[in-house]
PDB file of C-alpha atoms and ligand atoms in Angstrom:
ATOM      1  CA  MET A1258     -12.005  12.155 -33.174  1.00 58.00           C
ATOM      2  CA  PRO A1259      -9.240  11.547 -30.924  1.00 90.00           C
ATOM      3  CA  ILE A1260     -10.367  12.608 -27.830  1.00 96.00           C
ATOM      4  CA  ARG A1261     -13.216  10.078 -26.342  1.00 97.00           C
ATOM      5  CA  ARG A1262     -15.909  10.432 -23.633  1.00 97.00           C
ATOM      6  CA  ILE A1263     -14.938   8.756 -20.421  1.00 97.00           C
ATOM      7  CA  THR A1264     -16.797   6.641 -19.130  1.00 97.00           C
ATOM      8  CA  LYS A1265     -17.990   7.211 -15.491  1.00 96.00           C
ATOM      9  CA  HIS A1266     -18.608   5.127 -12.069  1.00 94.00           C
ATOM     10  CA  GLY A1267     -22.164   3.759 -12.170  1.00 94.00           C
ATOM     11  CA  GLU A1268     -21.781   2.874 -16.064  1.00 97.00           C
ATOM     12  CA  LYS A1269     -22.238  -0.822 -16.808  1.00 98.00           C
ATOM     13  CA  VAL A1270     -19.011  -1.395 -19.074  1.00 98.00           C
ATOM     14  CA  LEU A1271     -17.126  -0.521 -16.021  1.00 98.00           C
ATOM     15  CA  LYS A1272     -18.631  -3.287 -14.234  1.00 98.00           C
ATOM     16  CA  THR A1273     -17.795  -5.919 -16.909  1.00 98.00           C
ATOM     17  CA  ALA A1274     -14.751  -7.873 -16.647  1.00 98.00           C
ATOM     18  CA  CYS A1275     -13.438  -7.502 -20.270  1.00 98.00           C
ATOM     19  CA  PRO A1276     -12.780 -11.179 -22.241  1.00 97.00           C
ATOM     20  CA  PRO A1277      -9.403 -11.764 -23.459  1.00 96.00           C
ATOM     21  CA  LEU A1278      -7.854  -9.680 -26.581  1.00 97.00           C
ATOM     22  CA  ASP A1279      -7.670 -11.431 -29.656  1.00 97.00           C
ATOM     23  CA  TYR A1280      -4.470  -9.475 -30.827  1.00 97.00           C
ATOM     24  CA  ALA A1281      -4.602 -10.718 -34.410  1.00 96.00           C
ATOM     25  CA  ALA A1282      -8.340  -9.348 -35.099  1.00 95.00           C
ATOM     26  CA  VAL A1283      -7.723  -6.226 -33.463  1.00 95.00           C
ATOM     27  CA  SER A1284      -4.014  -5.427 -34.986  1.00 95.00           C
ATOM     28  CA  ALA A1285      -5.358  -3.487 -37.915  1.00 96.00           C
ATOM     29  CA  GLU A1286      -7.502  -1.083 -35.658  1.00 96.00           C
ATOM     30  CA  LEU A1287      -5.041  -1.066 -32.750  1.00 97.00           C
ATOM     31  CA  PRO A1288      -2.971   2.254 -33.771  1.00 97.00           C
ATOM     32  CA  ALA A1289      -5.397   4.452 -34.000  1.00 97.00           C
ATOM     33  CA  LEU A1290      -7.441   3.109 -31.063  1.00 97.00           C
ATOM     34  CA  LEU A1291      -4.355   3.634 -28.813  1.00 98.00           C
ATOM     35  CA  LYS A1292      -3.589   7.344 -30.236  1.00 97.00           C
ATOM     36  CA  ASP A1293      -7.000   7.869 -29.251  1.00 98.00           C
ATOM     37  CA  MET A1294      -6.544   6.397 -25.618  1.00 98.00           C
ATOM     38  CA  TRP A1295      -2.837   8.116 -25.352  1.00 97.00           C
ATOM     39  CA  ALA A1296      -5.041  11.510 -26.334  1.00 97.00           C
ATOM     40  CA  THR A1297      -7.913  10.838 -24.140  1.00 98.00           C
ATOM     41  CA  MET A1298      -5.522  10.499 -21.267  1.00 97.00           C
ATOM     42  CA  ALA A1299      -3.551  13.292 -21.591  1.00 95.00           C
ATOM     43  CA  ALA A1300      -6.500  15.757 -21.847  1.00 96.00           C
ATOM     44  CA  ALA A1301      -7.747  14.287 -18.628  1.00 96.00           C
ATOM     45  CA  ARG A1302      -4.322  14.536 -16.772  1.00 94.00           C
ATOM     46  CA  GLY A1303      -4.396  10.843 -16.143  1.00 96.00           C
ATOM     47  CA  VAL A1304      -1.664   8.700 -15.643  1.00 97.00           C
ATOM     48  CA  GLY A1305      -3.367   5.520 -17.200  1.00 98.00           C
ATOM     49  CA  LEU A1306      -6.487   4.704 -19.032  1.00 98.00           C
ATOM     50  CA  ALA A1307      -8.114   1.468 -19.569  1.00 98.00           C
ATOM     51  CA  ALA A1308     -10.170   0.707 -22.903  1.00 98.00           C
ATOM     52  CA  PRO A1309     -13.829   0.260 -20.791  1.00 98.00           C
ATOM     53  CA  GLN A1310     -12.841   4.105 -19.854  1.00 98.00           C
ATOM     54  CA  ILE A1311     -13.987   5.063 -23.166  1.00 98.00           C
ATOM     55  CA  GLY A1312     -16.637   2.474 -23.341  1.00 98.00           C
ATOM     56  CA  LEU A1313     -14.695  -0.663 -24.938  1.00 98.00           C
ATOM     57  CA  SER A1314     -15.005  -3.877 -23.176  1.00 98.00           C
ATOM     58  CA  LEU A1315     -11.275  -4.905 -24.253  1.00 97.00           C
ATOM     59  CA  ARG A1316      -8.475  -6.278 -22.069  1.00 98.00           C
ATOM     60  CA  LEU A1317      -6.465  -3.179 -23.101  1.00 98.00           C
ATOM     61  CA  ALA A1318      -4.861  -0.621 -20.916  1.00 98.00           C
ATOM     62  CA  VAL A1319      -2.213   2.319 -21.457  1.00 98.00           C
ATOM     63  CA  ILE A1320       0.186   3.702 -18.750  1.00 98.00           C
ATOM     64  CA  ASP A1321       2.206   6.752 -18.337  1.00 98.00           C
ATOM     65  CA  VAL A1322       3.432   8.287 -14.783  1.00 97.00           C
ATOM     66  CA  LYS A1323       6.321   9.444 -15.997  1.00 94.00           C
ATOM     67  CA  PRO A1324       8.622   8.815 -14.135  1.00 89.00           C
ATOM     68  CA  GLU A1325      11.330  11.792 -13.306  1.00 90.00           C
ATOM     69  CA  GLY A1326       9.150  13.831 -15.230  1.00 90.00           C
ATOM     70  CA  LYS A1327       9.697  11.658 -18.553  1.00 94.00           C
ATOM     71  CA  SER A1328       7.084   9.919 -20.802  1.00 95.00           C
ATOM     72  CA  GLN A1329       7.456   6.332 -20.300  1.00 96.00           C
ATOM     73  CA  ARG A1330       4.557   4.795 -22.376  1.00 97.00           C
ATOM     74  CA  ILE A1331       3.380   1.447 -21.700  1.00 98.00           C
ATOM     75  CA  VAL A1332       0.393  -0.788 -23.483  1.00 98.00           C
ATOM     76  CA  LEU A1333      -0.669  -3.517 -21.689  1.00 98.00           C
ATOM     77  CA  ILE A1334      -2.569  -6.161 -23.693  1.00 98.00           C
ATOM     78  CA  ASN A1335      -4.171  -9.177 -21.867  1.00 98.00           C
ATOM     79  CA  PRO A1336      -2.060  -8.322 -19.067  1.00 98.00           C
ATOM     80  CA  GLU A1337      -1.674 -11.036 -15.953  1.00 98.00           C
ATOM     81  CA  ILE A1338      -0.221 -10.289 -12.470  1.00 98.00           C
ATOM     82  CA  VAL A1339       3.224 -12.193 -12.059  1.00 98.00           C
ATOM     83  CA  SER A1340       4.105 -11.134  -8.807  1.00 98.00           C
ATOM     84  CA  LEU A1341       2.814  -8.784  -6.119  1.00 98.00           C
ATOM     85  CA  GLU A1342       5.080  -7.575  -3.184  1.00 98.00           C
ATOM     86  CA  GLY A1343       5.173  -5.638   0.159  1.00 98.00           C
ATOM     87  CA  GLU A1344       2.390  -2.845   0.738  1.00 98.00           C
ATOM     88  CA  LEU A1345       1.730   0.991   0.392  1.00 97.00           C
ATOM     89  CA  ASN A1346      -1.233   2.888   1.565  1.00 97.00           C
ATOM     90  CA  ASP A1347      -1.215   6.138  -0.552  1.00 97.00           C
ATOM     91  CA  GLU A1348      -3.876   8.370  -2.678  1.00 96.00           C
ATOM     92  CA  GLU A1349      -5.411   6.760  -5.337  1.00 97.00           C
ATOM     93  CA  GLY A1350      -7.860   7.993  -8.039  1.00 96.00           C
ATOM     94  CA  CYS A1351      -9.584   7.311 -10.915  1.00 97.00           C
ATOM     95  CA  LEU A1352     -10.578   9.412 -14.145  1.00 97.00           C
ATOM     96  CA  SER A1353     -14.095   7.682 -14.234  1.00 97.00           C
ATOM     97  CA  LEU A1354     -14.827   9.323 -10.154  1.00 96.00           C
ATOM     98  CA  PRO A1355     -13.025  12.926 -11.466  1.00 92.00           C
ATOM     99  CA  GLY A1356     -12.088  14.968  -9.171  1.00 90.00           C
ATOM    100  CA  VAL A1357     -11.598  12.221  -5.895  1.00 93.00           C
ATOM    101  CA  TYR A1358      -8.977  10.466  -4.111  1.00 95.00           C
ATOM    102  CA  HIS A1359      -8.864   8.200  -1.572  1.00 96.00           C
ATOM    103  CA  LYS A1360      -5.711   6.053   0.299  1.00 97.00           C
ATOM    104  CA  LEU A1361      -5.892   2.780  -0.782  1.00 97.00           C
ATOM    105  CA  ARG A1362      -3.627   0.358   0.264  1.00 97.00           C
ATOM    106  CA  ARG A1363      -2.053  -1.615  -2.694  1.00 98.00           C
ATOM    107  CA  HIS A1364       1.313  -4.092  -3.103  1.00 98.00           C
ATOM    108  CA  ALA A1365       4.269  -1.857  -3.487  1.00 98.00           C
ATOM    109  CA  ARG A1366       5.832  -3.494  -6.220  1.00 98.00           C
ATOM    110  CA  ALA A1367       4.105  -5.477  -8.777  1.00 98.00           C
ATOM    111  CA  ARG A1368       5.022  -7.633 -11.628  1.00 98.00           C
ATOM    112  CA  VAL A1369       3.071  -7.994 -14.781  1.00 98.00           C
ATOM    113  CA  ARG A1370       3.284  -9.967 -18.075  1.00 98.00           C
ATOM    114  CA  ALA A1371       1.022  -8.681 -20.929  1.00 98.00           C
ATOM    115  CA  LEU A1372       1.525  -8.335 -25.148  1.00 98.00           C
ATOM    116  CA  ASP A1373       2.626  -5.159 -26.242  1.00 98.00           C
ATOM    117  CA  GLU A1374       1.616  -2.949 -28.674  1.00 97.00           C
ATOM    118  CA  HIS A1375       3.324  -4.932 -31.518  1.00 97.00           C
ATOM    119  CA  GLY A1376       1.778  -8.037 -29.895  1.00 97.00           C
ATOM    120  CA  VAL A1377       5.076  -8.949 -28.260  1.00 98.00           C
ATOM    121  CA  SER A1378       4.539 -10.846 -24.883  1.00 98.00           C
ATOM    122  CA  ARG A1379       6.793  -9.117 -22.194  1.00 98.00           C
ATOM    123  CA  GLU A1380       7.278  -8.586 -18.115  1.00 98.00           C
ATOM    124  CA  LEU A1381       7.609  -5.628 -16.559  1.00 98.00           C
ATOM    125  CA  SER A1382       8.027  -4.636 -13.221  1.00 98.00           C
ATOM    126  CA  GLY A1383       7.296  -1.367 -11.054  1.00 97.00           C
ATOM    127  CA  GLU A1384       7.104   0.045  -7.657  1.00 97.00           C
ATOM    128  CA  GLY A1385       5.151   2.391  -5.817  1.00 96.00           C
ATOM    129  CA  LEU A1386       2.914   4.637  -8.560  1.00 96.00           C
ATOM    130  CA  LEU A1387       3.877   2.642 -11.608  1.00 97.00           C
ATOM    131  CA  ALA A1388       3.056  -0.754  -9.067  1.00 98.00           C
ATOM    132  CA  ARG A1389      -0.178   0.856  -7.966  1.00 98.00           C
ATOM    133  CA  ALA A1390      -1.052   2.052 -11.842  1.00 98.00           C
ATOM    134  CA  PHE A1391      -0.790  -1.872 -12.873  1.00 98.00           C
ATOM    135  CA  GLN A1392      -2.960  -3.049 -10.387  1.00 98.00           C
ATOM    136  CA  HIS A1393      -5.630  -0.097 -10.956  1.00 98.00           C
ATOM    137  CA  GLU A1394      -5.696  -0.955 -14.498  1.00 98.00           C
ATOM    138  CA  ILE A1395      -5.978  -4.802 -14.403  1.00 98.00           C
ATOM    139  CA  ASP A1396      -8.869  -3.857 -11.880  1.00 98.00           C
ATOM    140  CA  HIS A1397     -10.602  -2.028 -14.491  1.00 98.00           C
ATOM    141  CA  LEU A1398     -10.266  -5.096 -16.883  1.00 98.00           C
ATOM    142  CA  ASP A1399     -11.687  -7.254 -14.369  1.00 98.00           C
ATOM    143  CA  GLY A1400     -14.516  -4.929 -13.993  1.00 98.00           C
ATOM    144  CA  LYS A1401     -13.444  -3.270 -10.870  1.00 98.00           C
ATOM    145  CA  LEU A1402     -12.930   0.014  -9.513  1.00 98.00           C
ATOM    146  CA  TYR A1403     -10.740   1.407  -6.795  1.00 97.00           C
ATOM    147  CA  VAL A1404     -13.994   2.482  -4.551  1.00 96.00           C
ATOM    148  CA  ASP A1405     -15.102  -1.144  -4.904  1.00 96.00           C
ATOM    149  CA  ARG A1406     -11.484  -2.219  -2.439  1.00 97.00           C
ATOM    150  CA  LEU A1407     -12.811   0.352   0.172  1.00 97.00           C
ATOM    151  CA  PRO A1408     -14.536  -0.420   3.066  1.00 95.00           C
ATOM    152  CA  PHE A1409     -18.123   0.432   2.981  1.00 96.00           C
ATOM    153  CA  GLU A1410     -18.125   3.929   4.578  1.00 96.00           C
ATOM    154  CA  ASP A1411     -15.118   4.945   2.556  1.00 95.00           C
ATOM    155  CA  ARG A1412     -16.641   3.745  -0.243  1.00 95.00           C
ATOM    156  CA  LEU A1413     -19.990   5.999   0.533  1.00 94.00           C
ATOM    157  CA  ALA A1414     -17.793   9.045   1.224  1.00 93.00           C
ATOM    158  CA  VAL A1415     -16.165   8.935  -2.055  1.00 93.00           C
ATOM    159  CA  LEU A1416     -19.529   8.271  -3.783  1.00 92.00           C
ATOM    160  CA  ASP A1417     -20.819  11.111  -2.100  1.00 93.00           C
ATOM    161  CA  ALA A1418     -18.080  13.608  -2.634  1.00 92.00           C
ATOM    162  CA  ILE A1419     -18.217  12.653  -6.286  1.00 89.00           C
ATOM    163  CA  LYS A1420     -21.516  14.545  -6.667  1.00 87.00           C
ATOM    164  CA  THR A1421     -20.241  18.003  -5.874  1.00 86.00           C
ATOM    165  CA  ALA A1422     -16.140  17.191  -6.890  1.00 83.00           C
ATOM    166  CA  LYS A1423     -14.550  19.607  -9.900  1.00 75.00           C
ATOM    167  CA  PRO A1424     -12.072  17.078 -11.970  1.00 69.00           C
ATOM    168  CA  GLY A1425      -9.335  19.002 -12.953  1.00 62.00           C
ATOM    169  CA  TRP A1426      -9.873  18.601 -16.503  1.00 55.00           C
ATOM    170  CA  ASP A1427     -13.484  19.167 -17.627  1.00 51.00           C
TER     171      ASP A1427
HETATM  172 NI1   NI B2126      -8.911   4.313 -13.144  1.00 83.20          NI
END
């Protein structure tokens, strides 16, 4: 059962900050779990997926923004922001708020430190969409959705739009 159900706005797991992941404790199950996460993200045509979006409160997320149309998979375990720079106001969406997008100001460049799927600590830099994905996925691990960062009225508009929006993928 590689494709998992994606949790939606309103579900408690999405509002809960994930505790740090004990790499040694999960490493045996990690390859199968990551396989499911990649399959679930691809089926929903997303560019990122955090573990709470498949109902697991684990500090784990995957990202593939396909720079220049080519897959470039990134696994983030216990990610931390190292630095943030600049500003970019751009459309943002989330598989847990399907079918709706809204402008959100984020940092234009981000540097993060995380363990990769082999448990090796790495630092990664991104700009534009990748920087946005780093910030969006780390928010998920802190129990936050992008709508939580919008002004009250915009948040209501997004939540209202979701009721009638058609996700592009199910
Ligand atoms: Ni999301």
